[in-house]
Short mmCIF file of C-alpha atoms in Angstrom, two decimals:
data_model
loop_
_atom_site.label_atom_id
_atom_site.label_comp_id
_atom_site.label_asym_id
_atom_site.label_seq_id
_atom_site.Cartn_x
_atom_site.Cartn_y
_atom_site.Cartn_z
CA MET A 1 -99.74 -64.79 -35.43
CA ILE A 2 -99.95 -65.95 -31.82
CA ARG A 3 -100.44 -62.36 -30.63
CA GLY A 4 -103.24 -61.88 -33.18
CA VAL A 5 -105.04 -64.95 -31.89
CA ALA A 6 -104.65 -63.70 -28.31
CA ILE A 7 -106.11 -60.31 -29.21
CA LEU A 8 -109.06 -61.93 -30.97
CA ALA A 9 -109.67 -64.16 -27.98
CA CYS A 10 -109.76 -61.15 -25.68
CA LEU A 11 -112.20 -59.31 -27.94
CA VAL A 12 -114.53 -62.29 -28.11
CA ALA A 13 -114.27 -62.69 -24.35
CA GLY A 14 -115.26 -59.09 -23.78
CA LEU A 15 -118.94 -59.96 -23.38
CA LEU A 16 -118.67 -63.47 -22.02
CA LEU A 17 -117.77 -65.03 -18.72
CA VAL A 18 -115.75 -68.17 -19.27
CA ALA A 19 -114.38 -70.15 -16.35
CA PRO A 20 -110.86 -71.54 -16.53
CA ALA A 21 -110.54 -75.27 -17.13
CA THR A 22 -109.96 -75.75 -13.40
CA ALA A 23 -111.46 -72.92 -11.38
CA GLY A 24 -109.00 -71.97 -8.67
CA PRO A 25 -108.65 -69.32 -6.00
CA LEU A 26 -108.13 -65.60 -6.38
CA ARG A 27 -106.12 -64.24 -3.48
CA THR A 28 -105.27 -60.57 -3.37
CA ALA A 29 -102.21 -58.81 -1.99
CA ILE A 30 -100.85 -55.28 -1.61
CA ALA A 31 -97.34 -53.99 -2.35
CA ASP A 32 -96.32 -50.61 -0.95
CA SER A 33 -92.85 -50.13 0.51
CA ALA A 34 -93.61 -46.51 1.44
CA ALA A 35 -96.45 -47.67 3.68
CA PHE A 36 -94.88 -50.85 5.03
CA ASP A 37 -91.20 -49.96 5.51
CA VAL A 38 -91.82 -47.73 8.51
CA ALA A 39 -91.09 -47.95 12.23
CA ASN A 40 -94.66 -49.03 13.01
CA PRO A 41 -96.48 -50.59 10.03
CA ASP A 42 -99.43 -51.86 12.09
CA ALA A 43 -101.93 -49.34 10.73
CA ALA A 44 -100.91 -50.03 7.13
CA PHE A 45 -101.25 -53.78 7.58
CA ALA A 46 -104.63 -53.36 9.26
CA ARG A 47 -105.85 -51.38 6.25
CA THR A 48 -104.40 -53.99 3.91
CA ARG A 49 -106.47 -56.65 5.65
CA SER A 50 -109.56 -54.44 5.55
CA ALA A 51 -109.08 -54.19 1.77
CA GLY A 52 -109.86 -57.90 1.52
CA ALA A 53 -106.23 -58.85 0.93
CA THR A 54 -104.84 -61.95 2.58
CA MET A 55 -101.26 -61.46 1.38
CA VAL A 56 -98.68 -58.67 1.39
CA ARG A 57 -95.55 -58.24 -0.72
CA LEU A 58 -92.53 -57.10 1.28
CA VAL A 59 -89.17 -56.10 -0.18
CA VAL A 60 -86.04 -57.49 1.48
CA TYR A 61 -83.05 -55.35 0.61
CA TRP A 62 -80.16 -57.79 0.74
CA ARG A 63 -77.75 -54.85 0.90
CA ASN A 64 -79.41 -53.51 4.05
CA VAL A 65 -79.51 -56.85 5.89
CA ALA A 66 -75.99 -58.02 5.00
CA PRO A 67 -72.80 -56.39 6.29
CA ALA A 68 -71.16 -53.71 4.15
CA ARG A 69 -68.03 -55.86 3.97
CA ARG A 70 -68.01 -59.62 3.95
CA PRO A 71 -66.31 -60.89 7.13
CA ALA A 72 -63.56 -63.48 6.87
CA ASP A 73 -64.59 -67.09 7.51
CA TRP A 74 -68.23 -66.03 7.40
CA ASP A 75 -71.08 -68.52 6.99
CA ALA A 76 -73.57 -66.47 5.00
CA THR A 77 -76.15 -69.27 5.17
CA ASP A 78 -76.45 -68.90 8.96
CA PRO A 79 -79.04 -66.28 10.01
CA ARG A 80 -77.07 -65.86 13.25
CA ALA A 81 -73.89 -64.92 11.39
CA GLU A 82 -72.06 -61.78 12.46
CA GLY A 83 -73.00 -58.69 10.48
CA TYR A 84 -76.57 -59.59 9.57
CA ASN A 85 -79.16 -57.03 10.70
CA TRP A 86 -82.65 -58.49 10.62
CA LYS A 87 -84.37 -56.22 13.15
CA SER A 88 -86.40 -54.08 10.76
CA LEU A 89 -87.44 -57.09 8.69
CA ASP A 90 -88.41 -59.07 11.80
CA ARG A 91 -90.64 -56.21 12.91
CA GLY A 92 -92.39 -55.90 9.55
CA ILE A 93 -92.95 -59.63 9.13
CA GLU A 94 -94.29 -60.09 12.65
CA SER A 95 -96.68 -57.17 12.22
CA ALA A 96 -97.96 -58.48 8.88
CA VAL A 97 -98.55 -61.97 10.24
CA ALA A 98 -100.23 -60.58 13.37
CA HIS A 99 -102.75 -58.89 11.07
CA GLY A 100 -103.59 -62.16 9.32
CA LEU A 101 -101.46 -61.53 6.23
CA ASP A 102 -99.34 -64.08 4.38
CA PRO A 103 -96.13 -62.31 3.30
CA ILE A 104 -94.40 -62.64 -0.05
CA LEU A 105 -90.73 -61.77 0.45
CA VAL A 106 -88.86 -60.47 -2.60
CA LEU A 107 -85.08 -60.50 -2.12
CA GLN A 108 -83.20 -57.92 -4.18
CA VAL A 109 -80.35 -55.33 -4.28
CA ALA A 110 -77.01 -57.01 -3.63
CA PRO A 111 -74.31 -55.72 -1.30
CA GLN A 112 -71.31 -54.33 -3.14
CA TRP A 113 -69.15 -57.34 -2.31
CA ALA A 114 -71.66 -59.64 -4.09
CA GLU A 115 -71.70 -57.63 -7.33
CA GLY A 116 -69.64 -58.20 -10.45
CA PRO A 117 -67.81 -55.66 -12.59
CA GLY A 118 -69.69 -53.14 -14.69
CA ALA A 119 -71.93 -50.11 -14.52
CA GLY A 120 -75.45 -49.89 -13.14
CA ASN A 121 -77.52 -48.94 -10.13
CA ASP A 122 -76.19 -50.01 -6.74
CA GLY A 123 -76.89 -53.67 -6.08
CA THR A 124 -77.87 -54.57 -9.65
CA VAL A 125 -74.63 -55.43 -11.47
CA ARG A 126 -74.11 -59.16 -11.96
CA PRO A 127 -75.26 -60.26 -8.49
CA ASP A 128 -73.33 -63.40 -7.62
CA PRO A 129 -75.72 -66.39 -7.80
CA VAL A 130 -73.84 -68.32 -5.10
CA ASP A 131 -73.89 -65.38 -2.69
CA TYR A 132 -77.55 -64.79 -3.50
CA GLY A 133 -78.40 -68.41 -2.72
CA GLN A 134 -76.51 -68.24 0.57
CA PHE A 135 -78.43 -65.16 1.66
CA ALA A 136 -81.70 -66.80 0.63
CA ARG A 137 -80.82 -69.82 2.77
CA ALA A 138 -80.16 -67.60 5.79
CA ALA A 139 -83.46 -65.78 5.32
CA ALA A 140 -85.44 -68.98 4.77
CA GLU A 141 -83.92 -70.55 7.89
CA ARG A 142 -84.67 -67.45 9.96
CA TYR A 143 -88.30 -67.42 8.84
CA SER A 144 -88.83 -71.17 8.98
CA GLY A 145 -91.21 -70.99 11.92
CA THR A 146 -88.68 -72.69 14.20
CA PHE A 147 -86.04 -69.96 14.61
CA ASN A 148 -85.72 -68.45 18.09
CA ALA A 149 -85.10 -64.70 17.84
CA ASN A 150 -83.69 -64.84 21.40
CA TRP A 151 -81.02 -67.39 20.45
CA ASN A 152 -78.18 -65.20 21.79
CA ASN A 153 -79.78 -64.30 25.12
CA PRO A 154 -77.40 -65.51 27.87
CA ASP A 155 -80.30 -66.03 30.28
CA PRO A 156 -81.09 -69.77 30.18
CA TYR A 157 -84.66 -68.96 31.24
CA ALA A 158 -85.23 -66.37 28.53
CA GLU A 159 -88.51 -66.70 26.69
CA VAL A 160 -88.38 -68.55 23.38
CA HIS A 161 -89.44 -66.12 20.65
CA LEU A 162 -90.18 -68.03 17.46
CA LEU A 163 -90.27 -65.92 14.31
CA PRO A 164 -93.09 -66.56 11.81
CA ARG A 165 -92.95 -69.09 9.00
CA ILE A 166 -92.69 -67.51 5.53
CA ARG A 167 -93.67 -69.73 2.62
CA ASN A 168 -93.55 -67.35 -0.37
CA TRP A 169 -90.10 -66.36 -1.67
CA GLN A 170 -89.62 -64.22 -4.78
CA ALA A 171 -86.29 -64.10 -6.58
CA TRP A 172 -85.53 -60.46 -7.50
CA ASN A 173 -87.78 -57.82 -9.06
CA GLU A 174 -88.27 -57.06 -12.76
CA PRO A 175 -85.02 -58.68 -13.91
CA ASN A 176 -85.71 -57.62 -17.52
CA ARG A 177 -85.29 -53.95 -16.52
CA ASP A 178 -81.84 -52.39 -16.48
CA TYR A 179 -82.93 -50.45 -13.39
CA PHE A 180 -82.88 -53.72 -11.42
CA LEU A 181 -80.40 -55.99 -13.21
CA MET A 182 -77.34 -55.22 -15.32
CA PRO A 183 -76.12 -55.89 -17.89
CA GLN A 184 -79.13 -56.77 -20.03
CA TYR A 185 -77.14 -57.16 -23.26
CA GLU A 186 -73.51 -57.76 -24.17
CA ASN A 187 -72.30 -57.44 -27.75
CA GLY A 188 -75.90 -57.30 -28.91
CA ARG A 189 -76.85 -60.55 -27.16
CA MET A 190 -79.26 -60.83 -24.25
CA VAL A 191 -77.40 -62.05 -21.18
CA SER A 192 -79.72 -61.00 -18.36
CA ALA A 193 -82.15 -63.91 -18.70
CA HIS A 194 -79.35 -66.46 -18.47
CA HIS A 195 -77.76 -64.76 -15.47
CA TYR A 196 -81.16 -64.53 -13.81
CA ARG A 197 -81.71 -68.27 -14.38
CA ALA A 198 -78.48 -68.99 -12.51
CA MET A 199 -79.65 -66.73 -9.67
CA VAL A 200 -83.05 -68.43 -9.49
CA ASN A 201 -81.57 -71.93 -9.45
CA ARG A 202 -79.28 -71.08 -6.52
CA PHE A 203 -82.11 -69.24 -4.78
CA ALA A 204 -84.55 -72.13 -5.24
CA ARG A 205 -82.15 -74.79 -3.99
CA ALA A 206 -81.51 -72.73 -0.88
CA VAL A 207 -85.14 -71.92 -0.14
CA HIS A 208 -86.27 -75.50 -0.77
CA ALA A 209 -83.42 -76.84 1.37
CA ALA A 210 -84.82 -74.86 4.30
CA ASN A 211 -88.29 -76.30 3.66
CA PRO A 212 -89.32 -78.27 0.55
CA THR A 213 -92.86 -76.86 0.76
CA ASN A 214 -91.66 -73.26 0.38
CA LEU A 215 -92.81 -71.60 -2.84
CA VAL A 216 -90.15 -70.06 -5.08
CA ILE A 217 -91.49 -67.28 -7.30
CA ALA A 218 -89.60 -66.44 -10.48
CA GLY A 219 -90.21 -63.73 -13.05
CA GLY A 220 -91.88 -60.61 -11.72
CA LEU A 221 -91.21 -59.12 -15.14
CA ALA A 222 -91.79 -55.56 -16.30
CA PRO A 223 -94.45 -55.53 -19.05
CA LEU A 224 -92.67 -53.51 -21.73
CA GLY A 225 -89.33 -53.71 -23.48
CA ARG A 226 -87.31 -50.66 -24.39
CA PRO A 227 -83.99 -50.04 -26.12
CA GLY A 228 -81.44 -51.71 -23.90
CA LYS A 229 -83.93 -53.87 -22.00
CA PRO A 230 -85.81 -56.88 -23.37
CA GLY A 231 -89.56 -57.29 -23.43
CA PRO A 232 -90.99 -59.91 -21.08
CA MET A 233 -91.78 -62.51 -23.75
CA PRO A 234 -88.28 -62.88 -25.25
CA PHE A 235 -86.80 -62.68 -21.74
CA MET A 236 -89.16 -65.41 -20.54
CA ARG A 237 -88.40 -67.68 -23.48
CA ALA A 238 -84.65 -67.26 -22.96
CA PHE A 239 -85.01 -67.87 -19.23
CA LEU A 240 -86.99 -71.07 -19.87
CA SER A 241 -84.63 -72.35 -22.56
CA ALA A 242 -82.72 -74.45 -20.00
CA PRO A 243 -83.77 -76.26 -16.80
CA VAL A 244 -84.72 -73.96 -13.94
CA GLU A 245 -86.26 -74.61 -10.53
CA PHE A 246 -89.28 -72.65 -9.31
CA ASP A 247 -92.88 -73.12 -8.17
CA VAL A 248 -94.62 -69.94 -9.35
CA TRP A 249 -94.19 -67.68 -12.37
CA SER A 250 -95.14 -64.04 -11.87
CA HIS A 251 -95.63 -60.98 -14.02
CA HIS A 252 -96.36 -57.24 -13.68
CA PRO A 253 -98.96 -56.56 -16.42
CA TYR A 254 -99.21 -52.78 -16.16
CA THR A 255 -101.45 -51.93 -19.10
CA SER A 256 -101.90 -48.85 -21.30
CA GLY A 257 -105.59 -49.58 -21.66
CA GLY A 258 -108.40 -51.61 -20.17
CA PRO A 259 -108.66 -55.16 -18.79
CA THR A 260 -108.62 -56.81 -22.25
CA HIS A 261 -105.98 -54.51 -23.76
CA SER A 262 -103.02 -56.18 -25.49
CA ALA A 263 -99.58 -54.65 -25.87
CA SER A 264 -98.73 -53.29 -29.31
CA SER A 265 -95.49 -55.29 -29.54
CA PRO A 266 -95.39 -59.10 -29.58
CA ASN A 267 -92.42 -58.84 -27.20
CA ASP A 268 -94.50 -57.18 -24.48
CA ALA A 269 -97.23 -58.52 -22.19
CA ALA A 270 -100.15 -56.47 -20.89
CA LEU A 271 -103.37 -57.77 -19.33
CA GLY A 272 -104.70 -58.99 -22.67
CA ASP A 273 -101.53 -61.01 -23.27
CA LEU A 274 -101.65 -63.12 -20.12
CA PRO A 275 -103.05 -66.14 -22.03
CA GLU A 276 -99.95 -66.15 -24.23
CA MET A 277 -97.63 -65.87 -21.24
CA ASN A 278 -99.46 -68.68 -19.46
CA ALA A 279 -99.24 -70.84 -22.59
CA THR A 280 -95.48 -70.24 -22.76
CA LEU A 281 -95.17 -71.26 -19.12
CA ARG A 282 -97.24 -74.43 -19.59
CA ALA A 283 -95.20 -75.45 -22.64
CA ALA A 284 -92.01 -75.17 -20.58
CA VAL A 285 -93.58 -77.23 -17.79
CA ARG A 286 -94.64 -79.96 -20.23
CA SER A 287 -91.15 -80.04 -21.75
CA GLY A 288 -89.64 -80.71 -18.33
CA ARG A 289 -87.58 -77.54 -18.25
CA VAL A 290 -89.32 -76.32 -15.08
CA ILE A 291 -88.07 -78.28 -12.09
CA ARG A 292 -90.75 -78.39 -9.41
CA SER A 293 -92.35 -80.73 -6.90
CA GLY A 294 -95.96 -79.88 -7.74
CA SER A 295 -98.07 -77.79 -10.07
CA VAL A 296 -96.66 -74.43 -11.22
CA GLY A 297 -98.62 -71.33 -10.24
CA PHE A 298 -99.17 -68.11 -12.17
CA TRP A 299 -99.23 -64.91 -10.10
CA VAL A 300 -99.29 -61.18 -10.64
CA THR A 301 -96.96 -59.56 -8.10
CA GLU A 302 -97.55 -55.93 -9.17
CA PHE A 303 -100.32 -54.19 -11.05
CA SER A 304 -102.33 -50.95 -10.94
CA TRP A 305 -103.62 -47.83 -12.66
CA ASP A 306 -103.47 -44.28 -11.25
CA THR A 307 -106.70 -42.43 -10.44
CA ARG A 308 -107.93 -38.96 -11.37
CA PRO A 309 -107.89 -37.18 -8.97
CA PRO A 310 -105.19 -36.68 -7.87
CA ASP A 311 -103.32 -37.60 -11.06
CA PRO A 312 -104.65 -35.42 -13.92
CA GLU A 313 -103.66 -38.18 -16.35
CA GLY A 314 -105.13 -41.03 -14.33
CA LEU A 315 -108.43 -42.84 -14.78
CA PRO A 316 -111.68 -41.23 -13.61
CA MET A 317 -112.80 -42.84 -10.36
CA THR A 318 -115.89 -44.58 -11.79
CA LEU A 319 -114.01 -46.11 -14.71
CA HIS A 320 -111.09 -47.00 -12.44
CA SER A 321 -113.31 -48.96 -10.07
CA ARG A 322 -114.95 -50.81 -12.98
CA TRP A 323 -111.60 -51.74 -14.46
CA VAL A 324 -110.27 -52.91 -11.08
CA SER A 325 -113.10 -55.43 -10.69
CA GLU A 326 -112.91 -56.55 -14.30
CA ALA A 327 -109.11 -56.86 -14.25
CA LEU A 328 -109.33 -59.17 -11.24
CA TYR A 329 -111.84 -61.32 -13.09
CA ARG A 330 -109.81 -61.39 -16.32
CA MET A 331 -106.64 -62.36 -14.50
CA TRP A 332 -108.42 -65.12 -12.59
CA ARG A 333 -109.94 -66.44 -15.80
CA ASN A 334 -106.49 -66.56 -17.37
CA GLY A 335 -105.11 -68.76 -14.62
CA VAL A 336 -103.76 -66.16 -12.19
CA SER A 337 -104.38 -67.17 -8.58
CA VAL A 338 -102.73 -64.23 -6.75
CA VAL A 339 -103.04 -60.56 -7.77
CA THR A 340 -100.94 -57.91 -6.04
CA TRP A 341 -102.13 -54.31 -6.22
CA PHE A 342 -99.37 -51.70 -6.26
CA LYS A 343 -99.93 -49.01 -3.60
CA LEU A 344 -102.05 -49.01 -0.51
CA ARG A 345 -101.99 -45.21 -0.35
CA ASP A 346 -101.21 -42.53 -2.94
CA ASP A 347 -97.82 -40.89 -2.90
CA PRO A 348 -97.89 -37.08 -2.99
CA ILE A 349 -98.03 -36.20 -6.69
CA ARG A 350 -95.27 -33.63 -6.30
CA GLU A 351 -92.94 -36.42 -5.15
CA THR A 352 -93.69 -39.44 -7.37
CA HIS A 353 -95.94 -40.63 -10.19
CA TYR A 354 -97.58 -43.32 -8.04
CA GLN A 355 -101.20 -42.37 -7.34
CA SER A 356 -102.77 -45.81 -7.62
CA GLY A 357 -103.51 -46.22 -3.91
CA LEU A 358 -106.78 -47.59 -2.60
CA TRP A 359 -106.61 -44.67 -0.17
CA THR A 360 -105.63 -41.06 -0.81
CA VAL A 361 -102.59 -39.40 0.78
CA GLY A 362 -104.86 -38.35 3.64
CA TRP A 363 -106.21 -41.90 4.10
CA LYS A 364 -109.59 -41.26 2.52
CA ALA A 365 -110.92 -44.45 0.95
CA LYS A 366 -111.37 -44.37 -2.81
CA ARG A 367 -114.29 -45.93 -4.65
CA SER A 368 -111.90 -48.58 -6.01
CA LEU A 369 -111.27 -49.92 -2.53
CA THR A 370 -114.68 -51.61 -2.65
CA ALA A 371 -114.02 -52.86 -6.18
CA PHE A 372 -110.78 -54.47 -5.02
CA ARG A 373 -112.28 -55.83 -1.82
CA PHE A 374 -115.50 -57.25 -3.29
CA PRO A 375 -115.05 -57.55 -7.08
CA VAL A 376 -118.19 -58.29 -9.09
CA VAL A 377 -118.63 -58.15 -12.87
CA ALA A 378 -121.67 -58.77 -15.07
CA PHE A 379 -122.11 -58.97 -18.83
CA ALA A 380 -125.26 -59.24 -20.92
CA GLY A 381 -125.01 -61.98 -23.53
CA ARG A 382 -127.23 -64.20 -25.64
CA ARG A 383 -127.92 -66.54 -22.76
CA GLY A 384 -128.79 -63.76 -20.32
CA VAL A 385 -126.78 -61.87 -17.71
CA GLU A 386 -123.61 -63.62 -16.62
CA VAL A 387 -122.26 -62.71 -13.18
CA TRP A 388 -118.92 -63.42 -11.50
CA GLY A 389 -117.59 -62.26 -8.17
CA ARG A 390 -115.37 -62.97 -5.19
CA THR A 391 -116.28 -62.23 -1.61
CA PRO A 392 -114.06 -60.02 0.58
CA ALA A 393 -110.93 -62.00 1.49
CA GLY A 394 -112.38 -64.97 -0.38
CA VAL A 395 -114.53 -66.16 2.53
CA ARG A 396 -117.18 -68.79 1.94
CA GLY A 397 -120.75 -67.64 2.13
CA ARG A 398 -124.08 -67.19 0.45
CA VAL A 399 -124.46 -64.04 -1.64
CA VAL A 400 -127.51 -62.26 -2.97
CA VAL A 401 -127.24 -61.08 -6.58
CA GLU A 402 -129.36 -58.05 -7.46
CA ILE A 403 -130.15 -56.09 -10.62
CA LYS A 404 -131.31 -52.51 -11.05
CA THR A 405 -133.02 -51.29 -14.21
CA GLY A 406 -134.91 -48.33 -12.80
CA ARG A 407 -134.98 -46.78 -9.38
CA SER A 408 -134.88 -49.90 -7.24
CA TRP A 409 -132.95 -53.12 -6.89
CA ARG A 410 -134.55 -56.54 -7.30
CA GLN A 411 -133.14 -59.94 -6.55
CA LEU A 412 -131.84 -62.11 -9.37
CA GLY A 413 -130.94 -65.00 -7.10
CA ARG A 414 -128.83 -66.40 -4.31
CA LEU A 415 -125.51 -68.15 -4.83
CA THR A 416 -123.32 -70.24 -2.57
CA THR A 417 -119.65 -69.51 -3.11
CA ASP A 418 -117.03 -72.17 -3.69
CA ARG A 419 -114.34 -72.76 -1.07
CA TYR A 420 -112.41 -69.76 -2.43
CA GLY A 421 -115.28 -67.30 -2.05
CA ILE A 422 -115.91 -67.24 -5.81
CA PHE A 423 -119.40 -67.29 -7.27
CA ARG A 424 -120.71 -67.19 -10.84
CA ASN A 425 -123.94 -67.88 -12.66
CA THR A 426 -125.97 -67.02 -15.76
CA TYR A 427 -129.40 -65.53 -15.17
CA ARG A 428 -132.02 -65.92 -17.88
CA THR A 429 -133.34 -62.41 -18.31
CA PRO A 430 -133.98 -60.16 -21.31
CA VAL A 431 -132.39 -57.20 -19.49
CA ARG A 432 -129.50 -55.66 -21.43
CA ARG A 433 -129.13 -52.37 -19.59
CA GLY A 434 -128.86 -51.61 -15.90
CA TYR A 435 -126.59 -52.51 -13.01
CA VAL A 436 -125.72 -55.67 -11.12
CA ARG A 437 -124.33 -55.98 -7.62
CA ALA A 438 -123.86 -58.65 -4.95
CA ARG A 439 -124.40 -58.59 -1.22
CA LEU A 440 -122.83 -60.73 1.48
CA GLY A 441 -124.64 -59.96 4.70
CA SER A 442 -124.28 -56.22 5.28
CA GLN A 443 -121.49 -55.90 2.69
CA ALA A 444 -122.30 -54.85 -0.86
CA SER A 445 -120.20 -54.69 -4.00
CA LEU A 446 -120.22 -51.68 -6.29
CA PRO A 447 -122.90 -51.66 -8.99
CA PHE A 448 -121.44 -52.95 -12.26
CA SER A 449 -123.00 -51.48 -15.40
CA LEU A 450 -124.22 -53.85 -18.10
CA THR A 451 -123.38 -51.18 -20.69
CA PRO A 452 -120.02 -52.12 -22.27
CA VAL A 453 -117.14 -49.66 -21.94
CA ARG A 454 -114.82 -49.19 -24.88
CA ASP A 455 -111.10 -49.63 -24.45
CA ARG A 456 -109.06 -46.45 -24.27
CA PHE A 457 -105.40 -45.52 -24.03
CA VAL A 458 -104.12 -44.57 -20.60
CA ASN A 459 -100.66 -44.39 -19.09
CA PRO A 460 -101.03 -46.60 -16.01
CA PHE A 461 -98.69 -44.31 -14.04
CA GLY A 462 -100.01 -41.00 -15.36
CA CYS A 463 -97.76 -38.16 -14.26
CA GLY A 464 -96.19 -36.71 -11.12
CA GLY A 465 -92.77 -36.44 -9.55
CA VAL A 466 -90.18 -36.32 -12.33
CA ILE A 467 -92.91 -36.83 -14.97
CA PRO A 468 -94.44 -33.40 -15.64
CA CYS A 469 -98.22 -33.10 -15.64
#
């Protein structure tokens, strides 16, 4: 019944712009290990910033940083401990921060000595919560803003090299997928959510011990359940069935349809189901089961659709760009304050099924880059044309809103953004067909058609790599 109400709400909302009870920010981020985990990620981070993003999601492979064997009498909470190798991570973090980006670090993939018994991918089998918390403490201390990277230089006059402060810490990735965490079930009973809760509690205590203002991000759930892996909603409810410490809940609402599309199963959570997920989170907060020092955030730490071209099963470019802008609006309206787009640049289709980049393999900008950078939506309703948008990078400013019904554009009005770069208004006009756009100085959004677009089925990842086209 709850899912039915959520679907109806999304359908009714299809033509209306409704602000959340407390309008908040909409920050955008990019996640792309293929682009960022390279010897020199400067160019990739520069493009990320040019896409209007102010955040970047970086994967920290615990197994790669920690020693292959745990040394005797080893203090794993000390970032200076023998065996830790932080060089590659230091380089990536410093480059990201130098380009004005606020990193989200997701810590995953345990070393073999921190795994429990059982079968599964390397680094995923029963990661020890205590060991995980100790590694998180070492990482949070290293990136506290006060750690000197030259601590072991014997020269007493050596330059002090302080590493950046990282505030955003995500505990694992898609823990409801057997690809990332095993086991999911034992004797027909879900065990993964309870093990993940233990991991998050140890992780949170460690990260908050380093700095109480750090943000601990839990969840990051895959949107669909399958045989052998639970859907996000039952996993979330099990996870929240006992006290757990975190500051932000996150989800990965990859969707087999448009921005208002709901998953077919009540156990799953696509874009259209975010209100239900947010309601579940708020109920847990009210019950006192979420231990936190302030308000609890709701983020999306992965999301995208593939484009056609290059993916023959992706979305056509024009529809893709429309859905990108509208998805950002829908997520913001449903209480999401950070949205992370998956892929800066397409992977070669012969290698993987990830062609959701804002740039092509050859670094040619796609139409959707503008939609992501300067999202604007407009819907014709009974009261007129309702417009919502966010400026690039969420900067404050005064935007010009324009409408086109024939060959030329005419001004609808001027709007001053809020402190988050968000603007919205209803314009009294009988126009029901045409296009709306916004301009901020010399920058213009894409035209957004007032003609509604019907929902349609689409595999968000299309084909490519091991998935035949």
